[in-house]
């Protein structure tokens, strides 16, 4: 009983802090329905293909009645070398993926949201060119997932804020 009482007190305090679940109501909630109405436009390049697929995977789980919004994403993918050896060979690379995305209302064409997302990852450059290329591709796949998570989280926060208005 002595252990349960502090836990009950903690839950009462947390319930009064104003925190609300973003996906309250599950697939029938406002946020899920708003996200289900987002249509991701094609994105250029291999990284664009990966990001678009990751976004579609996340948004397809939401229930919407049809496209009400268009999501336009432009990517910047950069690989820069650093960590030079004495013979000027690169020993480490940094792959950076940045996305600028805009949420556009399909009916009015008005831009509702304009934001950015980004992440980077380090890559070891080894003597095998194949292994280095494989590491660069794997890094792009991970970065694509991270970017998609950031975009969906931002869209969910936007939908939550719009609901409160």
Short mmCIF file of C-alpha atoms in Angstrom, two decimals:
data_model
loop_
_atom_site.label_atom_id
_atom_site.label_comp_id
_atom_site.label_asym_id
_atom_site.label_seq_id
_atom_site.Cartn_x
_atom_site.Cartn_y
_atom_site.Cartn_z
CA UNK A 1 0.00 0.00 0.00
CA UNK A 2 2.88 2.35 0.80
CA UNK A 3 4.26 1.86 -2.72
CA UNK A 4 0.94 2.26 -4.51
CA UNK A 5 0.00 5.55 -2.86
CA UNK A 6 2.94 7.56 -4.32
CA UNK A 7 2.25 6.10 -7.75
CA UNK A 8 -1.38 7.15 -7.58
CA UNK A 9 -0.30 10.63 -6.53
CA UNK A 10 2.11 10.80 -9.47
CA UNK A 11 -0.58 9.81 -11.96
CA UNK A 12 -2.91 12.50 -10.60
CA UNK A 13 -0.15 15.11 -11.02
CA UNK A 14 0.67 13.97 -14.56
CA UNK A 15 -2.96 14.04 -15.63
CA UNK A 16 -3.18 17.69 -14.61
CA UNK A 17 -0.10 18.79 -16.58
CA UNK A 18 -1.99 19.31 -19.85
CA UNK A 19 -0.27 16.59 -21.85
CA UNK A 20 -2.57 14.93 -24.34
CA UNK A 21 -1.79 12.06 -26.71
CA UNK A 22 -1.19 13.23 -30.28
CA UNK A 23 -2.98 10.24 -31.74
CA UNK A 24 -5.89 10.36 -29.28
CA UNK A 25 -8.87 8.57 -30.78
CA UNK A 26 -6.71 6.10 -32.68
CA UNK A 27 -7.33 5.81 -36.40
CA UNK A 28 -10.60 7.74 -36.04
CA UNK A 29 -8.96 10.71 -34.30
CA UNK A 30 -8.54 14.09 -35.93
CA UNK A 31 -4.76 13.83 -36.30
CA UNK A 32 -4.88 10.38 -37.91
CA UNK A 33 -7.62 11.46 -40.30
CA UNK A 34 -5.71 14.60 -41.26
CA UNK A 35 -2.52 12.61 -41.89
CA UNK A 36 -4.52 10.08 -43.90
CA UNK A 37 -5.54 12.92 -46.23
CA UNK A 38 -1.95 13.81 -47.18
CA UNK A 39 -0.78 12.84 -50.67
CA UNK A 40 3.01 12.76 -51.06
CA UNK A 41 4.16 14.18 -54.39
CA UNK A 42 7.02 12.46 -56.30
CA UNK A 43 10.49 13.39 -55.06
CA UNK A 44 13.55 13.40 -57.33
CA UNK A 45 16.43 10.95 -57.03
CA UNK A 46 17.13 7.74 -55.17
CA UNK A 47 16.91 9.49 -51.81
CA UNK A 48 13.61 10.99 -52.91
CA UNK A 49 12.26 7.57 -53.80
CA UNK A 50 13.30 6.24 -50.39
CA UNK A 51 11.83 9.20 -48.48
CA UNK A 52 8.56 9.09 -50.45
CA UNK A 53 8.16 5.35 -49.78
CA UNK A 54 8.89 5.85 -46.08
CA UNK A 55 6.36 8.70 -45.90
CA UNK A 56 3.72 6.68 -47.75
CA UNK A 57 4.31 3.73 -45.40
CA UNK A 58 3.71 5.93 -42.37
CA UNK A 59 0.75 7.85 -43.79
CA UNK A 60 -0.98 4.77 -45.25
CA UNK A 61 -1.56 3.52 -41.71
CA UNK A 62 -3.81 6.52 -41.10
CA UNK A 63 -7.45 6.64 -42.14
CA UNK A 64 -8.47 9.49 -44.39
CA UNK A 65 -11.32 10.13 -46.77
CA UNK A 66 -9.14 11.24 -49.66
CA UNK A 67 -6.34 13.62 -50.53
CA UNK A 68 -6.99 16.96 -48.91
CA UNK A 69 -3.35 18.02 -48.80
CA UNK A 70 -0.31 17.69 -51.03
CA UNK A 71 3.12 17.25 -49.49
CA UNK A 72 5.91 18.62 -51.67
CA UNK A 73 9.43 17.63 -50.60
CA UNK A 74 12.76 18.79 -52.00
CA UNK A 75 15.90 17.01 -50.85
CA UNK A 76 19.55 18.02 -50.59
CA UNK A 77 21.89 15.04 -50.35
CA UNK A 78 25.55 15.75 -49.67
CA UNK A 79 28.56 13.55 -48.99
CA UNK A 80 31.66 15.30 -47.73
CA UNK A 81 34.99 13.73 -46.89
CA UNK A 82 37.12 14.45 -43.87
CA UNK A 83 39.56 12.58 -41.70
CA UNK A 84 42.52 12.76 -44.09
CA UNK A 85 45.51 10.45 -43.82
CA UNK A 86 49.05 11.64 -44.44
CA UNK A 87 48.73 10.61 -48.11
CA UNK A 88 45.61 12.87 -48.44
CA UNK A 89 43.23 9.91 -48.68
CA UNK A 90 39.82 10.37 -47.04
CA UNK A 91 39.17 8.01 -44.13
CA UNK A 92 35.72 9.26 -43.08
CA UNK A 93 32.71 10.74 -44.84
CA UNK A 94 29.62 12.53 -43.61
CA UNK A 95 26.38 12.05 -45.51
CA UNK A 96 23.85 14.77 -44.88
CA UNK A 97 20.23 14.62 -46.02
CA UNK A 98 18.11 17.76 -45.69
CA UNK A 99 14.48 18.11 -46.72
CA UNK A 100 12.42 21.20 -47.26
CA UNK A 101 8.77 20.30 -47.29
CA UNK A 102 5.57 22.19 -47.88
CA UNK A 103 2.03 21.15 -47.06
CA UNK A 104 -0.42 22.54 -49.59
CA UNK A 105 -4.20 22.54 -49.36
CA UNK A 106 -5.45 20.66 -52.44
CA UNK A 107 -8.65 22.66 -52.80
CA UNK A 108 -7.28 26.20 -52.44
CA UNK A 109 -3.64 25.69 -53.39
CA UNK A 110 -2.63 27.62 -50.28
CA UNK A 111 0.64 26.72 -48.60
CA UNK A 112 -0.21 25.73 -45.05
CA UNK A 113 3.15 24.62 -43.72
CA UNK A 114 6.73 25.25 -44.82
CA UNK A 115 9.41 23.52 -42.76
CA UNK A 116 12.68 21.59 -42.91
CA UNK A 117 14.00 18.30 -41.61
CA UNK A 118 17.49 16.92 -41.66
CA UNK A 119 19.96 14.44 -40.34
CA UNK A 120 23.48 13.25 -40.98
CA UNK A 121 25.53 10.13 -40.47
CA UNK A 122 29.22 9.26 -40.49
CA UNK A 123 30.67 6.65 -42.84
CA UNK A 124 34.02 4.91 -42.57
CA UNK A 125 35.92 4.82 -45.86
CA UNK A 126 37.68 1.47 -46.18
CA UNK A 127 40.02 0.01 -48.78
CA UNK A 128 37.16 -1.81 -50.52
CA UNK A 129 35.30 0.57 -52.84
CA UNK A 130 32.31 -1.80 -52.85
CA UNK A 131 32.08 -1.72 -49.05
CA UNK A 132 32.25 2.07 -49.02
CA UNK A 133 29.48 2.37 -51.63
CA UNK A 134 27.36 -0.13 -49.70
CA UNK A 135 27.88 1.90 -46.51
CA UNK A 136 26.85 5.09 -48.34
CA UNK A 137 23.67 3.39 -49.59
CA UNK A 138 22.85 2.04 -46.15
CA UNK A 139 23.39 5.50 -44.69
CA UNK A 140 20.95 6.96 -47.25
CA UNK A 141 18.33 4.37 -46.31
CA UNK A 142 18.65 5.19 -42.60
CA UNK A 143 18.60 8.92 -43.25
CA UNK A 144 15.45 8.53 -45.37
CA UNK A 145 13.68 6.80 -42.49
CA UNK A 146 14.80 9.51 -40.06
CA UNK A 147 13.65 12.32 -42.36
CA UNK A 148 10.27 10.62 -42.89
CA UNK A 149 9.82 10.28 -39.11
CA UNK A 150 10.62 13.96 -38.60
CA UNK A 151 8.20 15.07 -41.31
CA UNK A 152 5.33 12.90 -40.05
CA UNK A 153 5.91 14.06 -36.47
CA UNK A 154 5.82 17.70 -37.59
CA UNK A 155 2.66 17.10 -39.63
CA UNK A 156 1.04 15.41 -36.62
CA UNK A 157 1.87 18.38 -34.41
CA UNK A 158 0.45 20.72 -37.06
CA UNK A 159 -2.76 18.67 -37.28
CA UNK A 160 -3.04 18.63 -33.48
CA UNK A 161 -2.61 22.40 -33.31
CA UNK A 162 -5.17 22.94 -36.09
CA UNK A 163 -7.67 20.79 -34.19
CA UNK A 164 -7.25 22.97 -31.11
CA UNK A 165 -8.21 26.11 -33.07
#
